[in-house]
Amino acid sequence: MQSILRSKTIRVLALAACATALAAGTAWAETAHPTPNNPLLEDGQREALRVIALTGSVDAWQELNADQLAAVHKKAEYFLDLYQKQHQPYGQHADMYWMDYGREQLARYEHIGDSATWLGYHLAGLAYRYAVTKDAKTLADIHRILDTYDMLIRISGHEGYIVRFAGKADDPYYIPYYQPYGRGEDPERPGYGTWAWRGVEPWEDWVWLGNSSRDTYTGVFLGYACVLAVVDDEAAREKIKTQASLILDRIIADDNSIYDGKQYRTRLTGWLPVMMWAVGNAVAPDKYGETYETLSQQAIGAPTPPVQRHTGDYFANNLRYSRIIAVAVLEKDAERAAAYKRHMEAIWRNSADHLNGGFAAMYAVVCGPEDVTARAVLQGTLYEFWDTPLWMTGVVNSDREDIETVDVGTSKQAKYALMIPERHLSDIIWTRRPFTLDEHQDHPYEFPGLDLYVPYWMGRYAGAIPAPSTAPRDEAAE
């Protein structure tokens, strides 16, 4: 249901962007939709991925050659650079809805209700990039994100509550988003959506987005965990200690729930509290260690979270992987670490056939780079990931006779995961169901590409993606 709502939301926001442009007297340009490009693996490599989609495993994988490794590295650097130059208003995360495909005029920021979430994934990617390259700029970028999070947990006045996004109230690209945000414009506060609020001092001229979800906290704490695990920097650690302590103390004070200080409350469930208190235990064990050990025992003894496939909320799979990797990379106790690894192995066995590079990267970080199937999925999907700007692009596969389908309710889906070039180009492809046959959405709506460079640097760190032969360390540091 959640993925369906996201899809409907994009359509509604697309219409809203059109209405905003028309109201402003701005004409939409007639530029053509750019043709996306996917590099294709060699025949044997593609066949290996098809075998995985059919059976869930493969016995052998032809590793990416030097040219292929260089191409994937180049894409990772390209999308990271694009993200930092174009998709980080106020140091946060945003998709961009343009007036045309030439990027001549921006219509509005998009997807910023999940901004704090995806900023955490970006932070995780930077953490592993720094662990591999020791690049000074990457460390500075990590600190900038931590400073942004410090603002996000204070701007509401309910200190320790993580808001979804915050920006200037008079920003013309933000106003169309926050005015109806939530359940439409608040009749008691004209100009503000029911989930949008003015900041407290010194951010009185800013607006923050509330009703934060478990997704928000998952993304933030994933970023914290990865930095603590692989970035040897005391200043970053101290920032995380301060922020995580404020957040956990706020959760405790608000009856172990996420509460925005206004009207919306969300309970912690599943592995999320384990993840959060694992970070707390890492920075302040005397304060949070006992609760963490209790939560850890409960999670370890529970069944591995189920994997959603043709039905259910596919996005939940990403949350489950994210929570398990966070606790696993922080764990110092050998017995608990082994238990977390078993949970990761179980969830991977049930989703390896999804051809999901994001899942494969997190699996490799926790369980090591030796698994041939995981290496194939990670290397293969990242190589076939688009190497052109990521414009929302529809796809039609239902008329293909070579794709075996299954009935799901009143519609059909592919029985086996589609290859990357056959999928709908949308936000964070690893959160999208790989069995979807058709999607009819084509808009000048641009995605940032963190779904390429985050798993790339995780894979590089884990040893599941070899370094390119063209001095990647020097190239990354430039």
XYZ file of C-alpha atoms in Angstrom:
478
model
C 0.000 0.000 0.000
C 2.808 2.427 0.874
C 4.444 2.028 -2.549
C 1.060 2.563 -4.225
C 0.562 5.755 -2.259
C 4.024 6.972 -3.267
C 3.232 6.368 -6.939
C -0.071 8.217 -6.664
C 1.645 11.027 -4.796
C 4.114 11.561 -7.641
C 1.227 11.868 -10.111
C -0.569 14.348 -7.867
C 2.573 16.406 -7.360
C 3.238 16.410 -11.091
C -0.187 17.939 -11.665
C 0.424 20.395 -8.827
C 3.700 21.498 -10.399
C 1.893 22.092 -13.696
C -0.791 24.105 -11.932
C 1.832 26.168 -10.124
C 3.599 26.964 -13.376
C 0.385 27.929 -15.121
C -0.708 30.111 -12.223
C 2.612 31.896 -12.417
C 2.179 32.399 -16.151
C 5.183 30.214 -16.925
C 5.027 28.108 -20.071
C 6.290 24.547 -20.004
C 9.040 24.077 -22.559
C 8.539 21.596 -25.356
C 11.922 19.928 -24.987
C 11.877 16.209 -25.697
C 12.330 13.588 -23.018
C 16.007 12.536 -23.117
C 16.609 8.904 -23.972
C 18.073 7.083 -20.962
C 21.066 4.854 -21.535
C 22.030 1.633 -19.804
C 25.406 0.009 -20.519
C 24.888 -3.712 -21.085
C 26.929 -6.508 -19.562
C 28.572 -9.140 -21.704
C 26.320 -12.034 -22.704
C 27.713 -14.439 -20.112
C 27.351 -11.907 -17.333
C 23.755 -11.146 -18.292
C 22.961 -14.836 -18.391
C 24.334 -15.228 -14.865
C 21.959 -12.537 -13.613
C 19.040 -14.229 -15.358
C 19.942 -17.490 -13.627
C 19.912 -15.692 -10.275
C 16.505 -14.195 -11.051
C 15.192 -17.690 -11.838
C 16.868 -19.712 -9.077
C 18.210 -17.292 -6.448
C 21.857 -18.257 -6.900
C 24.652 -18.813 -9.381
C 27.772 -20.975 -9.206
C 30.108 -18.729 -11.186
C 30.347 -15.083 -12.133
C 32.572 -13.418 -14.709
C 33.949 -10.465 -12.731
C 33.746 -7.011 -14.258
C 36.747 -6.341 -16.465
C 38.990 -3.280 -16.212
C 36.904 -1.189 -18.576
C 33.681 -2.123 -16.789
C 35.138 -1.339 -13.363
C 36.331 2.028 -14.613
C 32.869 2.762 -16.012
C 31.115 1.951 -12.728
C 33.590 4.067 -10.775
C 33.080 6.958 -13.181
C 29.301 6.724 -12.736
C 29.636 6.686 -8.950
C 31.713 9.855 -9.011
C 29.407 11.510 -11.544
C 26.241 10.928 -9.536
C 27.878 11.933 -6.258
C 29.070 15.191 -7.826
C 25.617 15.816 -9.333
C 23.941 15.127 -6.001
C 26.108 17.603 -4.133
C 25.814 20.334 -6.762
C 22.133 20.037 -7.596
C 20.160 17.926 -5.129
C 21.067 19.325 -1.720
C 19.043 22.466 -0.993
C 19.918 23.653 2.519
C 22.388 20.757 2.729
C 19.553 18.210 2.622
C 18.088 15.879 -0.027
C 15.691 16.653 -2.871
C 14.589 15.416 -6.239
C 14.157 18.234 -8.740
C 11.025 18.929 -10.779
C 12.098 21.089 -13.727
C 10.042 23.083 -16.196
C 11.870 21.301 -19.004
C 14.569 18.750 -19.662
C 17.159 21.450 -20.274
C 17.181 22.393 -16.568
C 16.508 26.014 -17.546
C 13.888 26.640 -14.872
C 13.148 24.747 -11.671
C 9.470 24.227 -10.792
C 9.836 22.853 -7.265
C 11.692 20.561 -4.920
C 10.264 17.050 -4.726
C 10.444 14.016 -2.453
C 11.579 16.217 0.431
C 9.136 14.606 2.821
C 11.733 11.802 2.839
C 14.690 14.167 2.823
C 16.123 13.309 6.251
C 15.794 9.615 5.400
C 17.785 9.719 2.179
C 20.311 12.162 3.581
C 21.170 9.368 6.007
C 21.784 6.957 3.137
C 23.956 9.591 1.488
C 25.865 9.918 4.774
C 26.375 6.155 4.830
C 27.764 6.275 1.298
C 30.165 9.046 2.257
C 31.291 7.067 5.287
C 32.327 4.107 3.136
C 33.846 6.362 0.504
C 35.991 7.969 3.187
C 36.939 4.573 4.605
C 38.253 3.578 1.158
C 39.811 6.849 -0.048
C 40.635 8.851 3.139
C 39.608 11.870 1.068
C 39.629 15.085 3.123
C 36.721 16.608 1.205
C 34.572 13.569 1.936
C 35.266 13.932 5.655
C 34.303 17.613 5.435
C 31.080 16.596 3.648
C 30.318 14.164 6.474
C 30.664 16.969 8.997
C 28.380 19.221 6.945
C 25.647 16.595 7.015
C 26.041 16.108 10.762
C 25.721 19.873 11.199
C 22.557 19.806 9.095
C 21.124 17.052 11.274
C 21.893 19.172 14.323
C 19.594 21.834 12.864
C 16.907 19.294 11.976
C 16.664 18.031 15.563
C 16.347 21.536 17.040
C 14.290 23.629 14.606
C 10.891 22.350 15.807
C 11.493 23.450 19.374
C 10.779 19.872 20.476
C 14.480 19.193 20.852
C 15.528 15.752 19.710
C 12.645 15.304 17.290
C 13.939 14.786 13.726
C 11.959 16.837 11.217
C 11.640 15.586 7.654
C 12.975 18.730 5.950
C 13.424 22.433 6.680
C 13.897 25.402 4.377
C 13.295 29.111 4.011
C 9.614 30.058 4.132
C 9.935 32.388 1.135
C 11.739 29.874 -1.109
C 9.636 29.780 -4.318
C 10.628 26.157 -4.971
C 9.653 25.089 -1.460
C 6.350 26.964 -1.052
C 4.402 24.712 -3.491
C 5.486 21.712 -1.430
C 4.841 22.855 2.122
C 1.606 24.797 1.546
C -0.476 21.609 1.053
C 1.895 19.260 2.907
C 0.003 16.728 4.963
C -3.759 16.734 4.593
C -3.914 19.936 2.623
C -3.683 23.556 3.736
C -4.488 24.054 7.411
C -7.606 26.278 7.613
C -6.358 27.687 10.918
C -2.910 28.501 9.482
C -3.378 29.703 5.882
C -0.318 29.091 3.728
C 0.830 26.050 5.693
C -0.022 22.406 5.276
C -1.267 20.475 8.279
C 2.214 18.938 8.702
C 4.222 22.141 8.019
C 5.293 24.536 10.786
C 7.394 27.642 11.369
C 10.726 27.098 13.065
C 11.732 28.403 16.469
C 14.571 30.856 17.062
C 16.938 31.262 15.226
C 14.968 29.688 12.355
C 11.795 31.787 12.600
C 11.844 32.428 8.840
C 12.092 28.712 8.073
C 9.371 26.064 7.690
C 9.842 22.479 8.816
C 7.927 19.359 7.806
C 6.611 17.125 10.556
C 4.799 13.854 11.164
C 8.140 12.088 10.773
C 7.975 8.341 10.293
C 10.009 5.313 11.242
C 11.598 5.672 7.782
C 13.033 9.046 8.850
C 14.710 7.614 11.921
C 15.942 4.558 10.029
C 17.783 6.695 7.479
C 19.343 9.011 10.056
C 20.542 6.195 12.303
C 21.877 4.209 9.346
C 24.081 7.188 8.555
C 25.174 7.522 12.178
C 25.983 3.810 12.449
C 28.092 3.715 9.294
C 30.095 6.779 10.316
C 30.735 5.329 13.776
C 31.754 1.985 12.258
C 34.251 3.072 9.600
C 35.164 6.760 10.020
C 37.974 7.265 12.502
C 37.272 10.865 13.434
C 36.673 11.891 17.026
C 34.942 15.151 16.120
C 32.348 13.287 14.023
C 31.866 10.790 16.812
C 31.229 13.569 19.330
C 28.639 15.176 17.063
C 26.829 11.872 16.706
C 27.000 11.293 20.460
C 25.368 14.676 21.116
C 22.693 14.242 18.477
C 21.863 10.594 19.164
C 21.599 11.307 22.886
C 19.144 14.143 22.264
C 17.074 11.962 19.943
C 16.989 8.941 22.245
C 16.194 11.045 25.280
C 13.348 12.659 23.343
C 12.005 9.234 22.359
C 12.105 8.135 26.006
C 10.442 11.338 27.233
C 7.697 10.933 24.617
C 6.672 7.488 25.870
C 9.019 5.584 23.569
C 7.456 7.051 20.455
C 8.219 9.523 17.695
C 6.251 12.653 18.569
C 6.502 15.979 16.763
C 5.385 18.086 19.710
C 2.246 19.059 17.797
C -0.197 16.247 17.177
C 1.365 13.224 15.492
C 2.824 10.205 17.272
C 4.381 7.034 15.821
C 5.433 3.948 17.769
C 8.812 2.278 17.341
C 8.523 -1.259 15.972
C 10.641 -4.177 14.816
C 14.384 -3.666 14.553
C 14.197 0.146 14.636
C 14.654 0.538 18.411
C 17.477 -2.017 18.293
C 19.171 0.059 15.605
C 18.738 3.312 17.510
C 19.917 1.982 20.849
C 22.855 0.250 19.120
C 24.038 3.719 18.127
C 23.383 4.917 21.671
C 25.367 2.003 23.059
C 28.244 2.818 20.713
C 28.548 6.420 21.951
C 27.271 6.208 25.543
C 27.205 2.589 26.761
C 26.749 3.511 30.416
C 23.537 5.325 29.548
C 22.035 3.205 26.775
C 23.857 -0.142 26.984
C 21.458 -2.001 29.246
C 18.421 -1.152 27.127
C 20.335 -2.059 23.980
C 21.224 -5.503 25.313
C 17.573 -6.197 26.150
C 16.381 -5.051 22.731
C 19.151 -7.021 21.030
C 18.191 -10.259 22.742
C 14.581 -9.803 21.720
C 15.503 -9.138 18.069
C 17.968 -12.009 17.833
C 15.415 -14.441 19.206
C 12.649 -13.316 16.870
C 12.116 -14.680 13.337
C 13.963 -12.881 10.554
C 11.703 -10.178 9.110
C 9.823 -11.423 6.019
C 10.747 -10.308 2.509
C 8.036 -8.656 0.425
C 7.867 -9.857 -3.148
C 4.861 -9.464 -5.452
C 2.589 -8.163 -2.704
C 2.985 -6.020 0.395
C 5.084 -2.916 0.857
C 8.316 -3.498 -1.059
C 9.885 -0.435 0.557
C 9.835 -2.326 3.876
C 12.569 -4.642 2.563
C 14.956 -1.712 2.360
C 14.146 -0.710 5.940
C 14.845 -4.226 7.205
C 18.207 -4.428 5.460
C 19.124 -0.967 6.730
C 18.349 -1.800 10.333
C 20.240 -5.082 10.307
C 23.375 -3.609 8.720
C 23.365 -0.783 11.268
C 23.357 -3.066 14.296
C 25.785 -5.523 12.686
C 28.521 -3.024 11.816
C 28.481 -1.588 15.344
C 28.455 -4.860 17.274
C 31.616 -5.714 19.249
C 30.322 -8.851 20.950
C 31.237 -11.868 18.800
C 28.148 -13.910 19.691
C 25.709 -11.105 18.943
C 27.594 -10.189 15.767
C 27.264 -13.792 14.555
C 23.534 -13.721 15.305
C 23.072 -10.512 13.313
C 25.017 -12.057 10.467
C 22.651 -15.046 10.461
C 19.677 -12.707 10.171
C 21.325 -10.897 7.261
C 22.102 -14.200 5.543
C 18.483 -15.276 5.956
C 17.011 -12.107 4.491
C 19.506 -12.268 1.615
C 18.580 -15.883 0.786
C 14.976 -14.768 0.470
C 15.734 -11.785 -1.785
C 18.847 -12.605 -3.815
C 16.610 -13.307 -6.824
C 15.326 -9.704 -6.749
C 18.548 -8.533 -8.478
C 18.767 -5.689 -5.970
C 22.198 -4.082 -5.870
C 21.376 -2.113 -2.737
C 20.566 -5.286 -0.812
C 23.661 -7.050 -2.170
C 25.905 -4.202 -0.983
C 24.536 -4.263 2.559
C 24.813 -8.039 2.640
C 28.468 -7.858 1.553
C 29.338 -5.319 4.259
C 27.946 -7.605 6.974
C 28.721 -11.066 5.613
C 31.807 -10.490 3.488
C 32.554 -10.414 -0.248
C 32.901 -14.141 -0.927
C 29.320 -14.945 -1.924
C 29.363 -15.318 -5.722
C 25.678 -14.507 -6.092
C 25.989 -11.283 -4.111
C 29.030 -10.196 -6.119
C 27.199 -10.891 -9.357
C 24.093 -8.953 -8.316
C 26.076 -6.018 -6.972
C 28.536 -5.685 -9.839
C 26.045 -6.531 -12.557
C 23.212 -4.230 -11.514
C 25.513 -1.290 -10.877
C 27.145 -1.729 -14.264
C 23.765 -1.770 -16.044
C 22.493 1.196 -13.989
C 21.847 4.265 -16.136
C 24.859 6.389 -17.052
C 22.767 9.379 -18.147
C 20.822 11.907 -15.999
C 17.997 10.168 -14.157
C 14.770 11.591 -15.576
C 11.543 9.858 -14.571
C 10.888 7.452 -17.419
C 8.000 5.067 -17.916
C 8.292 1.552 -19.236
C 5.959 -0.978 -20.896
C 6.739 -4.696 -20.655
C 3.234 -6.186 -20.567
C 3.192 -6.720 -24.336
C 6.352 -8.831 -24.300
C 5.840 -12.534 -24.849
C 9.265 -13.461 -23.459
C 8.397 -12.369 -19.892
C 6.595 -14.920 -17.736
C 3.932 -13.236 -15.609
C 1.847 -13.924 -12.512
C -1.562 -12.579 -11.560
C -1.452 -10.233 -8.574
C -4.955 -9.096 -7.733
C -6.402 -7.562 -10.872
C -3.021 -6.929 -12.520
C -0.018 -8.855 -13.717
C 3.611 -8.734 -12.637
C 6.728 -10.391 -13.936
C 7.246 -13.721 -12.225
C 10.994 -13.110 -12.048
C 12.923 -9.901 -11.432
C 13.470 -7.744 -14.486
C 16.928 -6.628 -15.542
C 17.804 -3.018 -14.690
C 17.275 -1.601 -18.224
C 13.761 -3.103 -18.241
C 12.651 -1.274 -15.092
C 10.876 2.018 -14.531
C 13.405 4.800 -13.940
C 12.220 6.218 -10.640
C 13.580 7.329 -7.282
C 15.874 4.921 -5.412
C 15.397 1.902 -7.642
C 16.300 -0.523 -4.832
C 13.089 0.452 -3.023
C 10.951 -0.295 -6.086
C 9.436 -3.676 -6.874
C 11.576 -5.346 -9.595
C 8.598 -7.292 -10.927
C 6.531 -4.293 -12.050
C 5.779 -4.610 -15.760
C 4.438 -1.183 -16.712
C 4.681 2.343 -15.379
C 3.387 5.270 -17.400
C 5.183 8.265 -15.939
C 7.376 10.605 -17.961
C 8.081 14.004 -16.413
C 11.009 16.464 -16.197
C 11.483 15.075 -12.712
C 15.135 14.323 -11.965
C 16.503 11.887 -9.405
C 19.944 12.254 -7.833
C 21.523 8.790 -8.243
C 22.514 7.978 -4.684
C 21.188 4.480 -5.430
C 24.330 4.048 -7.537
C 27.120 5.551 -5.484
C 25.997 4.402 -2.015
C 26.070 0.653 -2.840
C 29.181 1.229 -4.950
C 31.203 2.516 -1.994
C 29.750 -0.101 0.316
C 30.843 -2.724 -2.188
C 34.300 -1.195 -2.548
C 34.738 -1.186 1.231
C 33.518 -4.769 1.559
C 35.795 -5.992 -1.232
C 32.869 -7.083 -3.405
C 33.747 -4.531 -6.101
C 37.428 -4.391 -7.053
C 39.066 -0.995 -7.397
C 39.465 0.244 -10.969
C 42.975 0.072 -12.293
C 43.121 3.812 -13.090
C 44.331 5.163 -9.741
C 40.881 5.542 -8.154
C 42.311 6.876 -4.932
C 43.987 9.868 -6.557
C 40.990 10.440 -8.821
C 38.597 10.430 -5.853
C 40.716 12.891 -3.922
C 40.827 15.488 -6.670
